[in-house]
Coordinates of C-alpha atoms and ligand atoms in Angstrom, one line a residue:
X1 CA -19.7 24.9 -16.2
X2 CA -19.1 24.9 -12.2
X3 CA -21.3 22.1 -10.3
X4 CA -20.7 23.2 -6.8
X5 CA -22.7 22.0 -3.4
X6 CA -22.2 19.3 -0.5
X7 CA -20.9 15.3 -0.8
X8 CA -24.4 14.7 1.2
X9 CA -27.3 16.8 2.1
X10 CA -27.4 16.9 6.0
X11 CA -30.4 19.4 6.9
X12 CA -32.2 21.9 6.0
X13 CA -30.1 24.2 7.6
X14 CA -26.5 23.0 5.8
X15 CA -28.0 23.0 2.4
X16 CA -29.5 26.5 2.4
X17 CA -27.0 28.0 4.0
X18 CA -24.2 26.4 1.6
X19 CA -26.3 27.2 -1.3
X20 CA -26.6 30.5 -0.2
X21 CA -23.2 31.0 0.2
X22 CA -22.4 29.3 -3.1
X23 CA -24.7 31.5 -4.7
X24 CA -23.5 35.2 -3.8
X25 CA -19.5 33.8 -4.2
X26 CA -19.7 31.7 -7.0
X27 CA -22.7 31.5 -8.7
X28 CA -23.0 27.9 -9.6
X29 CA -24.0 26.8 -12.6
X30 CA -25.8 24.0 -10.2
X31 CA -26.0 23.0 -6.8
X32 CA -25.2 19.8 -6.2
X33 CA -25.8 16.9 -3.0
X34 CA -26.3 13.8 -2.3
X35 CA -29.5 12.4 -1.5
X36 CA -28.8 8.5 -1.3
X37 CA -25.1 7.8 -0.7
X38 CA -23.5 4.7 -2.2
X39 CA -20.8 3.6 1.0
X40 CA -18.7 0.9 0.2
X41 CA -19.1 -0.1 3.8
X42 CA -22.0 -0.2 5.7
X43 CA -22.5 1.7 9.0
X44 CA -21.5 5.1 7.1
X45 CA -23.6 7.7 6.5
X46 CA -25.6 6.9 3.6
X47 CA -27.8 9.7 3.0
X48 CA -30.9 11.5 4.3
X49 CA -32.9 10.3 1.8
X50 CA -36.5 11.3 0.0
X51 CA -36.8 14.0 2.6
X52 CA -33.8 16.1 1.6
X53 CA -35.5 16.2 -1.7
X54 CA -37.8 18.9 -0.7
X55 CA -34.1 20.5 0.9
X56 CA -32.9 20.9 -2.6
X57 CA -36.4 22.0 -3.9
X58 CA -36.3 24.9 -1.7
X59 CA -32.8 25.6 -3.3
X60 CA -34.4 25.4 -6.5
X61 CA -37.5 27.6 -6.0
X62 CA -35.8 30.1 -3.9
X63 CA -32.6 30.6 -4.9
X64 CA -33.2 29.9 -8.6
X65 CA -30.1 27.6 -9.2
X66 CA -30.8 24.3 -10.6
X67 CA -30.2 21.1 -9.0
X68 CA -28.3 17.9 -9.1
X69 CA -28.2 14.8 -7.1
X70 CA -26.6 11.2 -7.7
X71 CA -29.0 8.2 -9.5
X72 CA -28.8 4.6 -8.7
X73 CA -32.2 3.3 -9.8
X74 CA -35.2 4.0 -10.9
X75 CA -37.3 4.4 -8.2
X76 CA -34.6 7.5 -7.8
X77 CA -35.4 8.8 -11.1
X78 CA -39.0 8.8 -10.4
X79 CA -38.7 10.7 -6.8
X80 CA -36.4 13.3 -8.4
X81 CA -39.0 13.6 -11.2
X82 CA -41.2 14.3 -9.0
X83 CA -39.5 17.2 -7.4
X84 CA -39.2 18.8 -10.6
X85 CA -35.5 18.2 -10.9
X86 CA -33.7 18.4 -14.5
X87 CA -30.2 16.8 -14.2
X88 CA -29.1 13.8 -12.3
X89 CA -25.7 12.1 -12.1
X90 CA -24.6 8.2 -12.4
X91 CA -22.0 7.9 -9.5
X92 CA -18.9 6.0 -10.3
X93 CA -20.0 2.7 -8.3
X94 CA -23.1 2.1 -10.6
X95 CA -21.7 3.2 -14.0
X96 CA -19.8 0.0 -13.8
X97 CA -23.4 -1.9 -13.4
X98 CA -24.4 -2.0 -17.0
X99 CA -27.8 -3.5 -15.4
X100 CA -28.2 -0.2 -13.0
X101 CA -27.2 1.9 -16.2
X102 CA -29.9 0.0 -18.6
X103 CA -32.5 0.5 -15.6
X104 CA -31.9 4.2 -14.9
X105 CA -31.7 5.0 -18.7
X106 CA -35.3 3.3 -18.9
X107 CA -36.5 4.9 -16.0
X108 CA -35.8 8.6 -17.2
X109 CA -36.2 8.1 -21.2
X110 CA -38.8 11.0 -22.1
X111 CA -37.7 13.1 -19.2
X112 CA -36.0 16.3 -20.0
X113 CA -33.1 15.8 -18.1
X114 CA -29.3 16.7 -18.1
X115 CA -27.3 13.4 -17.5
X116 CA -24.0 13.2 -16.0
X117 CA -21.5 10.1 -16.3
X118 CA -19.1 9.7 -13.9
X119 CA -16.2 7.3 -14.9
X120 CA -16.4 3.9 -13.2
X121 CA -13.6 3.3 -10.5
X122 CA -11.8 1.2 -12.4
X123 CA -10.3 2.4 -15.5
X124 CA -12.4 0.7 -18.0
X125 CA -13.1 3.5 -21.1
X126 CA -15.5 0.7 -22.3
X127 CA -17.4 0.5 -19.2
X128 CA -17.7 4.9 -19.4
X129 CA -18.4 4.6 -23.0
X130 CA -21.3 1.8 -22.9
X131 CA -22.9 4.3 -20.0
X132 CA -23.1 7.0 -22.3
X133 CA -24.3 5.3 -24.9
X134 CA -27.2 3.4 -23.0
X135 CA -28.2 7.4 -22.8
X136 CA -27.9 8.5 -26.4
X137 CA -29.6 5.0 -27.3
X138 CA -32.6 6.4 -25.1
X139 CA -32.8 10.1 -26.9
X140 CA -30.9 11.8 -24.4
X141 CA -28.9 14.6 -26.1
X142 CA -27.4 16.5 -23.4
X143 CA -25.2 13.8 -21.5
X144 CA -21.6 15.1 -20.0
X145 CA -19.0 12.5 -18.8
X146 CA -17.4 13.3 -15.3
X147 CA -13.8 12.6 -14.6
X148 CA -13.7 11.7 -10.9
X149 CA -10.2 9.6 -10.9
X150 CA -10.1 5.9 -10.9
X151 CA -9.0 3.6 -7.9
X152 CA -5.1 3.9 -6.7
X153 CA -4.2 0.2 -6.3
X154 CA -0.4 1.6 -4.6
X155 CA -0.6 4.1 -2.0
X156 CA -0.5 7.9 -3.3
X157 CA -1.2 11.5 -2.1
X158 CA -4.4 11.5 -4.0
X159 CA -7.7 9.2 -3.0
X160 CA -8.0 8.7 -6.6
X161 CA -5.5 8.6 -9.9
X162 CA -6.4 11.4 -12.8
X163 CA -5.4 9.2 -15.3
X164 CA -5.7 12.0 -17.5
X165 CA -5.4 9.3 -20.8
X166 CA -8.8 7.9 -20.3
X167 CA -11.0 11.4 -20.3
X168 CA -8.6 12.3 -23.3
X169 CA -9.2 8.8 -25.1
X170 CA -12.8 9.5 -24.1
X171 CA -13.0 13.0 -26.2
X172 CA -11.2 11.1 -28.9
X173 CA -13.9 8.2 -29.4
X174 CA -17.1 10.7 -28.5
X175 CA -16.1 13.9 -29.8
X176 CA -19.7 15.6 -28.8
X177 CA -19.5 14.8 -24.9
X178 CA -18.4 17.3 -23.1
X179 CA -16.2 16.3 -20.1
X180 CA -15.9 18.1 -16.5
X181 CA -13.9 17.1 -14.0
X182 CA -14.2 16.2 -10.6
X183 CA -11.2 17.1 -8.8
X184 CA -12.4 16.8 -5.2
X185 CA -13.1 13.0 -5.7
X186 CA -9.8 12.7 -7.2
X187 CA -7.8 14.5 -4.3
X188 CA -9.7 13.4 -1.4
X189 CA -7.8 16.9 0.3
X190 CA -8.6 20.0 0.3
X191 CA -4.6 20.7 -0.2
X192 CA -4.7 18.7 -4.0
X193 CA -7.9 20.1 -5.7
X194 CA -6.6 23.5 -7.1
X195 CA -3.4 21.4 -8.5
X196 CA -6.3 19.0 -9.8
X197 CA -8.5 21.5 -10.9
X198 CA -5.9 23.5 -12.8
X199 CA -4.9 20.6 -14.6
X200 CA -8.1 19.9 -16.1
X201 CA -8.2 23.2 -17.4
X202 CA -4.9 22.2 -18.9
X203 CA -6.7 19.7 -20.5
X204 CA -9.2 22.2 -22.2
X205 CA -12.0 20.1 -19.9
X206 CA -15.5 22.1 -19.6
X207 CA -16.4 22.4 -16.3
X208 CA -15.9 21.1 -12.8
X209 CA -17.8 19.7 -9.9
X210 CA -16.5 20.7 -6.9
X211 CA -17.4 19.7 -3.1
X212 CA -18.1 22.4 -0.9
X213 CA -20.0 23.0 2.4
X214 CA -21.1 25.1 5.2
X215 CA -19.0 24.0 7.4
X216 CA -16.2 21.2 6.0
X217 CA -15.0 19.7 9.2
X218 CA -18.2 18.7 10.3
X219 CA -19.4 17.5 6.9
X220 CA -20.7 13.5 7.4
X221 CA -19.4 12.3 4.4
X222 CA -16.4 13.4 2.9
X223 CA -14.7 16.1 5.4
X224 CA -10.7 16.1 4.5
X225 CA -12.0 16.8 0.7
X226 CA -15.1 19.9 0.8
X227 CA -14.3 23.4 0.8
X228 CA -16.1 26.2 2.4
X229 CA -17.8 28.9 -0.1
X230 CA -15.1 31.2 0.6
X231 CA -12.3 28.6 -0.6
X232 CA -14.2 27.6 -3.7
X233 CA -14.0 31.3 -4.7
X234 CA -10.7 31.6 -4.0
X235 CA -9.8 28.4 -5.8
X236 CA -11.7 29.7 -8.9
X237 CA -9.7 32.9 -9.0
X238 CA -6.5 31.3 -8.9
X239 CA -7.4 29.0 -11.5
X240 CA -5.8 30.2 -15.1
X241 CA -8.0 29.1 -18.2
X242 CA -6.6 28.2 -20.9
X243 CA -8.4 28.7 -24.3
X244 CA -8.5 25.8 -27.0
X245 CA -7.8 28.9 -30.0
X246 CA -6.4 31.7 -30.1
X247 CA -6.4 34.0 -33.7
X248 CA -2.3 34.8 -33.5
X249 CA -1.1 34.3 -37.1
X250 CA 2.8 34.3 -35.5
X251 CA 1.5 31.4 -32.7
X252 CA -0.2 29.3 -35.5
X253 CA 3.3 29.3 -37.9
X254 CA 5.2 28.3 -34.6
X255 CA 3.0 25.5 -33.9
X256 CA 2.4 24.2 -37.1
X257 CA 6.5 24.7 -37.2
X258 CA 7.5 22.3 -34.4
X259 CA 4.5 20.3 -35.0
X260 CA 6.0 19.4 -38.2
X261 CA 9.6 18.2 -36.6
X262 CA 7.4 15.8 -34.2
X263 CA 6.0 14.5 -37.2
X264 CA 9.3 13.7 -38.8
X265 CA 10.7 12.0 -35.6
X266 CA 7.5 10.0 -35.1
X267 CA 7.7 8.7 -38.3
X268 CA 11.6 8.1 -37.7
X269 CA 10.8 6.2 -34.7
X270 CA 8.8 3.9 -36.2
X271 CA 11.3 3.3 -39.0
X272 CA 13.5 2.8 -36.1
X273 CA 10.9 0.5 -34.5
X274 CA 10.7 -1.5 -37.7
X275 CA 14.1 -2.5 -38.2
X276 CA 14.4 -3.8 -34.2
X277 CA 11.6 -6.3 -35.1
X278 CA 13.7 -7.2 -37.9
X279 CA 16.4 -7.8 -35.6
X280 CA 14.4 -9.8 -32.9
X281 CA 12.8 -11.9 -35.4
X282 CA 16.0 -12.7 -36.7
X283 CA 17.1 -13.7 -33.1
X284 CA 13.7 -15.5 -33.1
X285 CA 15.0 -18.0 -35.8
X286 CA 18.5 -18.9 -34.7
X287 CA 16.4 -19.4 -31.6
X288 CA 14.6 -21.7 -32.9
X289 CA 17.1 -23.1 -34.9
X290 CA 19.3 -24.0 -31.9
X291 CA 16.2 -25.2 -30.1
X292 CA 16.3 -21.9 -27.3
X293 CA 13.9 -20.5 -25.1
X294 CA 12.4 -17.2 -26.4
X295 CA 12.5 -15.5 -22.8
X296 CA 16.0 -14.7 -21.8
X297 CA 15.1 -12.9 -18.2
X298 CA 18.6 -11.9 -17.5
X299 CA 19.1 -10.6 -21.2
X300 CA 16.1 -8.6 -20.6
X301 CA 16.5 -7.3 -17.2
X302 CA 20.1 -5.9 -18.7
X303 CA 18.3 -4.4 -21.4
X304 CA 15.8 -2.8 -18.8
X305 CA 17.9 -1.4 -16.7
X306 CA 20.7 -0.2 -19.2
X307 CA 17.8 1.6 -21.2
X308 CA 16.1 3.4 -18.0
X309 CA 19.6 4.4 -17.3
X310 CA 20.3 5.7 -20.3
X311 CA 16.5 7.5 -20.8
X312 CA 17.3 9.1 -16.9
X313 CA 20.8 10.1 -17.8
X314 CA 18.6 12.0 -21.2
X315 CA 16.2 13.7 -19.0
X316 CA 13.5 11.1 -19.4
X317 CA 11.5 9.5 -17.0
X318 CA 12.4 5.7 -15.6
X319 CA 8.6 4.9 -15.6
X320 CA 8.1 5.7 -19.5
X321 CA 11.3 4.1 -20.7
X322 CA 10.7 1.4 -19.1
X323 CA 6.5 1.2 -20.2
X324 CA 8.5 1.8 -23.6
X325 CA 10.5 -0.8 -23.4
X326 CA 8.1 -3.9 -21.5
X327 CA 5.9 -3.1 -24.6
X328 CA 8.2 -3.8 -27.0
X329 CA 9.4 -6.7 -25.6
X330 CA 6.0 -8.1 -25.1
X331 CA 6.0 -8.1 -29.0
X332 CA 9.1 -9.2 -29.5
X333 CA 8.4 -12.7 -27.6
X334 CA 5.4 -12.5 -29.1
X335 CA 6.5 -12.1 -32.2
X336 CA 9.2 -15.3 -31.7
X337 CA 6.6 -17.3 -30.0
X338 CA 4.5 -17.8 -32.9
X339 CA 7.5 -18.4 -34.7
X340 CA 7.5 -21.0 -32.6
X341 CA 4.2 -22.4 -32.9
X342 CA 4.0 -22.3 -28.4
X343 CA 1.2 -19.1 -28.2
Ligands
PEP401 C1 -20.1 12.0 -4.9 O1 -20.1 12.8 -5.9 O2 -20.3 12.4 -3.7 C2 -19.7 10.6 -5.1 C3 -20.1 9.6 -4.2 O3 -19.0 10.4 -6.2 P1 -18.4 9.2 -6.9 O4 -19.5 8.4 -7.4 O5 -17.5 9.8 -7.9 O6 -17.5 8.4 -5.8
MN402 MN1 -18.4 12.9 -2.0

């Protein structure tokens, strides 16, 4: 599924002439822009309002592709109703307003629409979950969650983090969503969104929604990240899709093959795992015993830093070893501290 079309309608002029161009390049499944722009400062542009409705009519009407603007409330839902639209989106800023959600979800119930859930900006799954489900508690049965990155609290290359392990926990708990990504709100430049893009496919994700307009470095919302037409073609052919199955006897037997030695080391691991809680709650007694504190910070910051030596030294990432490891410690005085009656 490609959703393809400006941050912001702008005039009459930029939407046609982007649709148009979207249309004979790409051929988007819809044409997306936004009508009423949630800024998190004021002053910005926020939208041209009811007027560009009629805008993305004319795209409708005339150039037969279906359109799809951003929801925050119901009076939104009713204008958009009346302009004969059939798919909204929740933008990331009110999916985290359960109140906004419950409103909207109201608001549209009966409608034939196509709803689309973008992730909140901060990485709650419950918070994307509980939007989805105030839609499928209202009869909607074509909803489709949209992974637009979540809110970088370091500095990074990218506006917003992937943080690929909350759309994939997403398809784990809701199996019938389908999930598209978003990969121009996630770069926030032009320069990131094929790396973006290409990763979702990766990831076996459905579709994408990606910004493009007329004329990018004009654009009033949004410039560093919207591609021209042209760009969103090219970006498209370079893309390589990836297929959830293929019917290769020899590439099943592999897999099955080495998926069977990760299933013997997993379980090794935890045996592994099993027998260092033994240990620590061992520690935990003599601890207590002698009357010690369970945190030792200069035992653990050697254990830190001899493990993330050791895990580089193997090939494997500081940052995993040592999420690994601050996990396992967590337990561990965890573990000792209820030994010790002080949780
Ligand atoms: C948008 O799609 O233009 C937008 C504002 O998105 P988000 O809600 O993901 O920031
Ligand atoms: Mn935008």
């Amino acid at each position: 599924m490609l959703i393809c079309g400006p941050c912001s309608a702008e005039s009459e002029e930029q939407v046609l002439e982007t649709a148009r161009q979207l249309k004979e390049l790409v051929a988007p499944d819809y044409f997306r822009a936004g009508i009423w722009k949630p800024r998190t400062r004021p002053n910005s542009f926020e939208g041209v309002g009811e007027k560009g409705l009629a805008w993305l009519q004319r795209v409708q009407d005339e150039l037969r592709i279906p359109v799809i603007t951003e929801v925050a409330n119901a009076n939104h839902i009713e204008k958009i109703a009346k302009y004969g639209f059939s798919a909204f989106w929740i933008g990331a800023r009110t999916v985290a307003n359960p109140f906004s959600v419950q409103e909207i979800a109201e608001a549209a119930k009966g409608g034939k629409f196509k709803v689309f859930v973008k992730n909140p900006t901060n990485p709650d799954i419950d918070l994307w979950c509980g939007a989805i489900e105030r839609f499928k508690k209202m009869g909607f049965d074509e909803i489709i969650a949209v992974s637009r990155g979540f809110y970088p609290f370091a500095e990074t290359k990218l506006r917003n983090l992937p943080c690929w392990e909350i759309p994939i926990e997403l398809a784990r708990r809701m199996p019938d969503i389908k999930i598209i990504c978003d990969p121009s709100h996630i770069a926030g430049d032009t320069k990131y969104i094929a790396e973006i893009a290409q990763q979702a496919m990766d990831l076996n994700m459905a579709g994408l929604m990606i910004e493009s307009h007329c004329c990018p470095h004009n654009a009033l919302s949004d410039n560093q990240q919207q591609l021209a037409p042209i760009e969103v073609k090219q970006l498209l052919n370079s893309l390589k899709i990836k297929s959830s199955y293929v019917n290769d006897r020899n590439f099943e037997i592999e897999l099955e093959m080495l998926r069977n030695k990760i299933d013997v080391l997993d379980y090794q691991l935890l045996d592994v795992l099993k027998q260092r809680f033994a240990i620590t709650n061992e520690i935990g007694e003599i601890k207590k015993s002698h009357n010690v504190a369970v945190l030792q910070i200069d035992r653990w910051k050697k254990v830190l830093e001899s493990r993330s030596e050791y895990g580089e030294r193997l090939g494997l990432s500081r940052e995993l070893v040592a999420a690994l490891f601050s996990e396992i410690h967590k337990e561990s005085i965890k573990e000792q501290s209820d030994d010790l009656n002080i949780r």
